[in-house]
XYZ file of N, CA and C in Angstrom:
504
model
N 0.847 -1.185 0.000
C 0.000 0.000 0.000
C 0.890 1.244 0.000
N 0.523 2.204 -0.786
C 1.238 3.477 -0.855
C 0.744 4.382 0.271
N 1.683 5.051 0.927
C 1.346 6.054 1.936
C 1.605 7.420 1.313
N 0.557 8.229 1.238
C 0.656 9.564 0.654
C 0.234 10.606 1.669
N 0.848 11.776 1.576
C 0.458 12.911 2.402
C -0.205 13.936 1.501
N -1.292 14.530 1.984
C -1.990 15.595 1.267
C -1.937 16.817 2.164
N -1.264 17.882 1.682
C -1.060 19.041 2.553
C -0.942 20.322 1.740
N -1.422 21.396 2.324
C -1.193 22.735 1.808
C -0.276 23.463 2.773
N 0.773 24.094 2.250
C 1.734 24.802 3.102
C 2.004 26.192 2.535
N 2.226 27.146 3.439
C 2.615 28.473 2.966
C 4.129 28.509 2.780
N 4.666 29.662 2.427
C 6.102 29.773 2.140
C 6.978 29.471 3.352
N 6.427 29.595 4.555
C 7.182 29.313 5.781
C 6.899 27.910 6.319
N 6.159 27.106 5.564
C 5.833 25.754 6.010
C 4.601 25.669 6.887
N 3.893 26.782 7.048
C 2.689 26.791 7.874
C 1.553 26.024 7.233
N 0.789 25.307 8.082
C -0.348 24.535 7.576
C -1.658 24.869 8.279
N -1.592 25.562 9.416
C -2.826 25.824 10.141
C -2.699 26.962 11.126
N -3.860 27.494 11.505
C -3.926 28.574 12.485
C -5.196 28.377 13.301
N -5.013 28.184 14.609
C -6.136 28.027 15.530
C -7.110 26.952 15.058
N -6.544 25.817 14.613
C -7.364 24.681 14.231
C -8.031 24.769 12.874
N -7.615 25.701 12.056
C -8.224 25.859 10.735
C -7.136 26.060 9.678
N -7.496 25.783 8.435
C -6.604 26.110 7.331
C -6.712 27.615 7.107
N -5.598 28.347 7.116
C -5.660 29.814 7.133
C -5.768 30.481 5.761
N -6.302 29.792 4.780
C -6.512 30.387 3.465
C -7.737 29.742 2.832
N -8.258 30.406 1.820
C -9.389 29.881 1.061
C -8.953 29.752 -0.387
N -8.810 28.507 -0.822
C -8.423 28.217 -2.196
C -9.421 27.211 -2.756
N -10.348 27.684 -3.544
C -11.391 26.821 -4.098
C -10.800 25.662 -4.900
N -9.780 25.944 -5.699
C -9.162 24.889 -6.516
C -8.491 23.828 -5.644
N -7.934 24.230 -4.516
C -7.305 23.275 -3.605
C -8.358 22.368 -2.971
N -9.503 22.919 -2.622
C -10.582 22.094 -2.064
C -11.071 21.076 -3.091
N -11.177 21.488 -4.354
C -11.577 20.554 -5.418
C -10.536 19.453 -5.586
N -9.270 19.835 -5.559
C -8.197 18.849 -5.693
C -8.226 17.874 -4.525
N -8.422 18.387 -3.314
C -8.498 17.535 -2.131
C -9.624 16.508 -2.289
N -10.765 16.955 -2.728
C -11.894 16.035 -2.914
C -11.551 14.970 -3.953
N -10.975 15.382 -5.079
C -10.618 14.423 -6.127
C -9.566 13.425 -5.658
N -8.583 13.893 -4.904
C -7.523 13.002 -4.419
C -8.038 11.999 -3.399
N -8.925 12.434 -2.530
C -9.344 11.595 -1.403
C -10.570 10.742 -1.693
N -11.336 11.077 -2.720
C -12.582 10.367 -2.999
C -12.321 8.872 -3.177
N -13.057 8.062 -2.418
C -12.939 6.614 -2.519
C -11.780 6.018 -1.748
N -11.020 6.842 -1.038
C -9.848 6.365 -0.302
C -10.058 6.449 1.206
N -9.131 5.849 1.930
C -9.057 5.985 3.381
C -8.203 7.208 3.691
N -8.767 8.131 4.467
C -8.039 9.321 4.916
C -7.664 9.109 6.374
N -6.406 9.344 6.694
C -5.919 9.215 8.067
C -5.657 10.616 8.599
N -6.240 10.900 9.770
C -6.101 12.239 10.352
C -6.061 12.147 11.861
N -5.528 13.182 12.477
C -5.568 13.294 13.922
C -6.910 13.831 14.389
N -7.127 13.737 15.680
C -8.386 14.196 16.275
C -8.642 15.674 15.990
N -7.611 16.497 16.117
C -7.802 17.936 15.904
C -8.218 18.235 14.463
N -7.631 17.527 13.521
C -8.029 17.710 12.124
C -9.473 17.276 11.931
N -9.832 16.128 12.516
C -11.229 15.687 12.435
C -12.158 16.760 13.006
N -11.808 17.290 14.166
C -12.668 18.294 14.797
C -12.758 19.575 13.970
N -11.684 19.924 13.246
C -11.752 21.117 12.393
C -12.664 20.875 11.190
N -12.703 19.632 10.699
C -13.620 19.285 9.607
C -15.045 19.181 10.156
N -15.167 18.558 11.323
C -16.451 18.517 12.013
C -17.350 17.336 11.720
N -16.943 16.497 10.769
C -17.785 15.352 10.414
C -17.000 14.414 9.506
N -17.545 13.209 9.323
C -16.982 12.302 8.328
C -17.358 12.838 6.950
N -16.408 12.892 6.041
C -16.684 13.393 4.697
C -17.266 12.277 3.831
N -18.257 12.586 3.019
C -18.869 11.553 2.180
C -17.904 11.036 1.119
N -18.092 9.780 0.730
C -17.322 9.193 -0.358
C -15.924 8.758 0.008
N -15.579 8.841 1.283
C -14.255 8.460 1.763
C -14.412 7.788 3.114
N -13.389 7.047 3.515
C -13.373 6.450 4.849
C -12.420 7.261 5.712
N -12.936 7.794 6.812
C -12.123 8.600 7.726
C -11.614 7.732 8.864
N -10.295 7.702 9.013
C -9.654 7.029 10.143
C -9.071 8.127 11.018
N -9.543 8.201 12.253
C -9.131 9.255 13.176
C -8.205 8.664 14.230
N -7.027 9.265 14.373
C -6.059 8.856 15.397
C -6.229 9.728 16.633
N -6.297 9.079 17.794
C -6.412 9.807 19.052
C -5.833 8.967 20.179
N -5.344 9.650 21.204
C -4.878 8.942 22.403
C -6.038 8.641 23.348
N -7.160 9.307 23.146
C -8.320 9.175 24.025
C -9.082 7.886 23.710
N -9.087 6.923 24.638
C -9.764 5.648 24.368
C -11.285 5.775 24.286
N -11.839 6.874 24.776
C -13.290 7.066 24.770
C -13.782 7.952 23.625
N -12.854 8.424 22.781
C -13.237 9.341 21.710
C -14.164 8.647 20.718
N -15.185 9.356 20.300
C -16.109 8.846 19.294
C -16.274 9.880 18.193
N -16.369 9.389 16.978
C -16.588 10.244 15.814
C -17.541 9.496 14.890
N -18.787 9.906 14.845
C -19.778 9.195 14.036
C -19.332 9.031 12.586
N -19.426 7.804 12.085
C -19.071 7.523 10.703
C -17.591 7.348 10.452
N -16.774 7.386 11.518
C -15.318 7.269 11.380
C -14.820 6.012 12.081
N -13.642 5.582 11.687
C -12.937 4.503 12.369
C -11.926 5.147 13.304
N -11.843 4.670 14.543
C -10.963 5.266 15.549
C -9.799 4.320 15.814
N -8.583 4.869 15.805
C -7.369 4.105 16.119
C -6.513 4.934 17.065
N -5.479 4.292 17.608
C -4.646 4.968 18.596
C -3.178 5.062 18.191
N -2.866 4.695 16.935
C -1.493 4.832 16.445
C -1.505 4.884 14.920
N -0.442 5.425 14.356
C -0.318 5.460 12.904
C -0.218 4.048 12.352
N 0.528 3.188 13.036
C 0.663 1.802 12.597
C -0.708 1.138 12.499
N -1.540 1.346 13.508
C -2.894 0.774 13.493
C -3.717 1.344 12.344
N -3.580 2.626 12.090
C -4.328 3.261 11.000
C -3.928 2.671 9.653
N -2.624 2.523 9.432
C -2.143 1.981 8.161
C -2.546 0.523 7.993
N -2.437 -0.256 9.068
C -2.848 -1.663 8.993
C -4.330 -1.782 8.692
N -5.139 -0.967 9.339
C -6.581 -0.998 9.116
C -6.917 -0.661 7.665
N -6.309 0.381 7.135
C -6.563 0.760 5.738
C -6.164 -0.368 4.794
N -5.006 -0.967 5.038
C -4.537 -2.044 4.168
C -5.438 -3.269 4.267
N -5.852 -3.621 5.478
C -6.756 -4.765 5.670
C -8.085 -4.554 4.948
N -8.479 -3.304 4.798
C -9.742 -2.981 4.140
C -9.569 -2.812 2.627
N -8.380 -3.173 2.113
C -8.152 -3.188 0.675
C -7.651 -1.890 0.065
N -7.247 -0.948 0.897
C -6.754 0.339 0.386
C -5.435 0.150 -0.351
N -5.299 0.838 -1.494
C -4.054 0.812 -2.256
C -3.205 2.053 -2.018
N -3.862 3.165 -1.642
C -3.142 4.407 -1.342
C -3.834 5.098 -0.171
N -3.254 4.985 1.012
C -3.790 5.665 2.191
C -3.310 7.107 2.175
N -4.226 8.025 2.462
C -3.925 9.452 2.384
C -3.931 10.066 3.777
N -2.778 10.519 4.213
C -2.644 11.191 5.503
C -2.929 12.666 5.265
N -3.910 13.222 6.017
C -4.343 14.601 5.745
C -4.069 15.554 6.905
N -3.342 15.111 7.921
C -2.969 16.034 8.992
C -3.460 15.606 10.351
N -3.139 16.409 11.299
C -2.426 17.659 11.283
C -0.926 17.504 11.488
N -0.357 18.529 12.099
C 1.086 18.625 12.224
C 1.742 17.424 12.873
N 1.196 16.954 13.983
C 1.793 15.805 14.681
C 1.690 14.537 13.841
N 0.580 14.356 13.160
C 0.385 13.165 12.333
C 1.334 13.208 11.135
N 1.518 14.390 10.542
C 2.473 14.510 9.438
C 3.887 14.147 9.892
N 4.274 14.559 11.106
C 5.611 14.212 11.616
C 5.790 12.707 11.697
N 4.757 12.006 12.141
C 4.822 10.547 12.241
C 4.845 9.881 10.869
N 4.072 10.413 9.935
C 3.881 9.757 8.645
C 4.930 10.099 7.597
N 5.560 11.264 7.695
C 6.503 11.686 6.658
C 7.604 10.659 6.381
N 8.218 10.041 7.398
C 9.264 9.062 7.097
C 8.769 7.836 6.322
N 7.467 7.568 6.351
C 6.891 6.407 5.669
C 6.310 6.750 4.306
N 6.171 8.030 4.027
C 5.460 8.468 2.826
C 6.262 8.202 1.563
N 5.544 7.750 0.542
C 6.126 7.577 -0.784
C 5.692 8.689 -1.729
N 4.543 9.312 -1.417
C 4.022 10.398 -2.254
C 3.649 11.579 -1.386
N 3.785 12.750 -1.988
C 3.403 13.985 -1.317
C 2.597 14.825 -2.309
N 1.308 14.974 -2.017
C 0.430 15.850 -2.791
C 0.477 17.199 -2.080
N 1.281 18.106 -2.598
C 1.594 19.358 -1.917
C 0.987 20.542 -2.658
N 0.293 21.387 -1.919
C -0.131 22.684 -2.443
C 0.745 23.730 -1.773
N 1.575 24.407 -2.565
C 2.438 25.468 -2.041
C 1.697 26.791 -2.218
N 1.305 27.389 -1.097
C 0.604 28.672 -1.108
C 1.669 29.764 -1.124
N 1.645 30.600 -2.144
C 2.684 31.616 -2.318
C 2.353 32.868 -1.506
N 2.460 32.692 -0.189
C 2.209 33.775 0.768
C 2.797 33.348 2.101
N 3.051 34.309 2.952
C 3.415 34.032 4.340
C 2.198 34.364 5.186
N 1.524 33.325 5.628
C 0.301 33.467 6.404
C 0.668 33.210 7.864
N 0.023 33.898 8.759
C 0.295 33.729 10.189
C -0.219 32.365 10.645
N 0.678 31.392 10.804
C 0.296 30.028 11.184
C 0.857 29.667 12.554
N 0.204 28.722 13.221
C 0.721 28.210 14.488
C 0.994 26.706 14.439
N 0.751 26.080 13.290
C 1.076 24.672 13.069
C 1.858 24.598 11.764
N 2.915 23.771 11.762
C 3.817 23.716 10.616
C 4.038 22.287 10.147
N 4.260 22.144 8.845
C 4.628 20.865 8.259
C 6.074 20.586 8.639
N 6.416 19.328 8.936
C 7.809 19.044 9.303
C 8.765 19.333 8.144
N 9.963 19.760 8.493
C 10.972 19.999 7.465
C 11.372 18.665 6.850
N 11.670 18.714 5.558
C 12.103 17.504 4.861
C 13.114 17.890 3.798
N 13.913 16.922 3.396
C 14.945 17.148 2.395
C 14.315 17.048 1.008
N 14.148 18.174 0.349
C 13.498 18.187 -0.961
C 14.289 17.407 -2.005
N 15.589 17.197 -1.772
C 16.402 16.427 -2.718
C 16.027 14.950 -2.728
N 15.312 14.499 -1.696
C 14.867 13.105 -1.643
C 13.604 12.867 -2.467
N 13.053 13.938 -3.021
C 11.775 13.856 -3.717
C 11.912 14.325 -5.162
N 11.164 13.695 -6.052
C 11.152 14.048 -7.469
C 9.794 14.661 -7.800
N 9.810 15.768 -8.539
C 8.563 16.394 -8.977
C 8.014 15.592 -10.158
N 6.829 15.023 -9.971
C 6.159 14.256 -11.020
C 5.194 15.159 -11.788
N 4.488 16.004 -11.058
C 3.555 16.956 -11.665
C 3.700 18.300 -10.965
N 3.458 19.355 -11.744
C 3.509 20.717 -11.195
C 2.532 21.567 -11.992
N 1.721 22.340 -11.279
C 0.741 23.178 -11.954
C 0.540 24.456 -11.150
N 0.809 25.608 -11.800
C 0.743 26.904 -11.120
C -0.611 27.569 -11.353
N -1.075 28.290 -10.323
C -2.387 28.937 -10.379
C -2.287 30.343 -9.789
N -2.845 31.333 -10.467
C -2.834 32.694 -9.931
C -3.937 32.881 -8.889
N -3.803 33.929 -8.113
C -4.902 34.329 -7.229
C -6.036 34.849 -8.106
N -7.261 34.641 -7.651
C -8.430 35.170 -8.351
C -9.574 35.292 -7.354
N -10.788 35.491 -7.839
C -11.908 35.722 -6.929
C -12.221 34.519 -6.036
N -11.810 33.311 -6.434
C -12.089 32.119 -5.627
C -10.861 31.581 -4.898
N -9.717 32.162 -5.169
C -8.454 31.692 -4.586
C -7.675 32.914 -4.115
N -7.592 33.103 -2.802
C -7.074 34.378 -2.293
C -5.578 34.575 -2.479
N -4.819 33.504 -2.703
C -3.374 33.607 -2.932
C -3.007 32.802 -4.171
N -1.913 33.173 -4.845
C -1.402 32.288 -5.887
C -0.852 31.020 -5.234
N -0.860 29.915 -5.973
C -0.412 28.641 -5.402
C 0.048 27.721 -6.518
N 0.787 26.685 -6.127
C 1.263 25.672 -7.063
C 0.933 24.301 -6.505
N 0.340 23.455 -7.346
C 0.113 22.059 -6.987
C 1.345 21.261 -7.390
N 1.798 20.393 -6.495
C 2.892 19.474 -6.787
C 2.464 18.050 -6.467
N 2.914 17.110 -7.275
C 2.920 15.701 -6.902
C 4.386 15.322 -6.830
N 4.831 14.948 -5.639
C 6.218 14.548 -5.420
C 6.254 13.069 -5.072
N 7.275 12.371 -5.553
C 7.488 10.977 -5.171
C 8.888 10.846 -4.603
N 8.981 10.069 -3.548
C 10.267 9.876 -2.887
C 11.180 9.055 -3.791
N 12.432 9.514 -3.915
C 13.410 8.799 -4.732
C 13.847 7.511 -4.068
N 14.045 7.580 -2.738
C 14.549 6.417 -2.009
C 13.936 6.458 -0.623
N 13.073 5.500 -0.317
C 12.362 5.509 0.956
C 13.298 5.362 2.145
N 14.502 4.835 1.926
C 15.450 4.686 3.035
C 16.019 6.029 3.475
N 15.909 7.050 2.624
C 16.405 8.387 2.963
C 15.219 9.246 3.356
N 15.193 9.743 4.588
C 14.063 10.596 4.967
C 14.472 11.902 5.527
């Protein structure tokens, strides 16, 4: 099974502010839906709470340390290993890790693909994507988009694949 990360980051590596994504990019939301549709999405509790519900057309796996946590329509696990095993047991071919910051730190060393939206702005963030060696990754796809009435900042979509999983 392929482990992929789906993330939007600003120029400083920021991914969130006060539990929310700090930008509005209509094209990024469409891309997120297309990437995740029909797949298992792995997320932390805080990311689940920022979304507020299980998203239709996908299986949400929520990681939490709280043994009593409940999320209607979601599968609950207590480790990344458990989340990945569950997705694979359920026939997933590409599990998509969607955040947040702590979950990305755990998953980045295992990731083979990175679906990255680079937001060309410095937004005031309080959660950041972990630093990684860009030389370990190859750009497979790249598509640039200007700011417009539905996208408040210019941005670039990237599909990156790891050159060598042993190097993280």
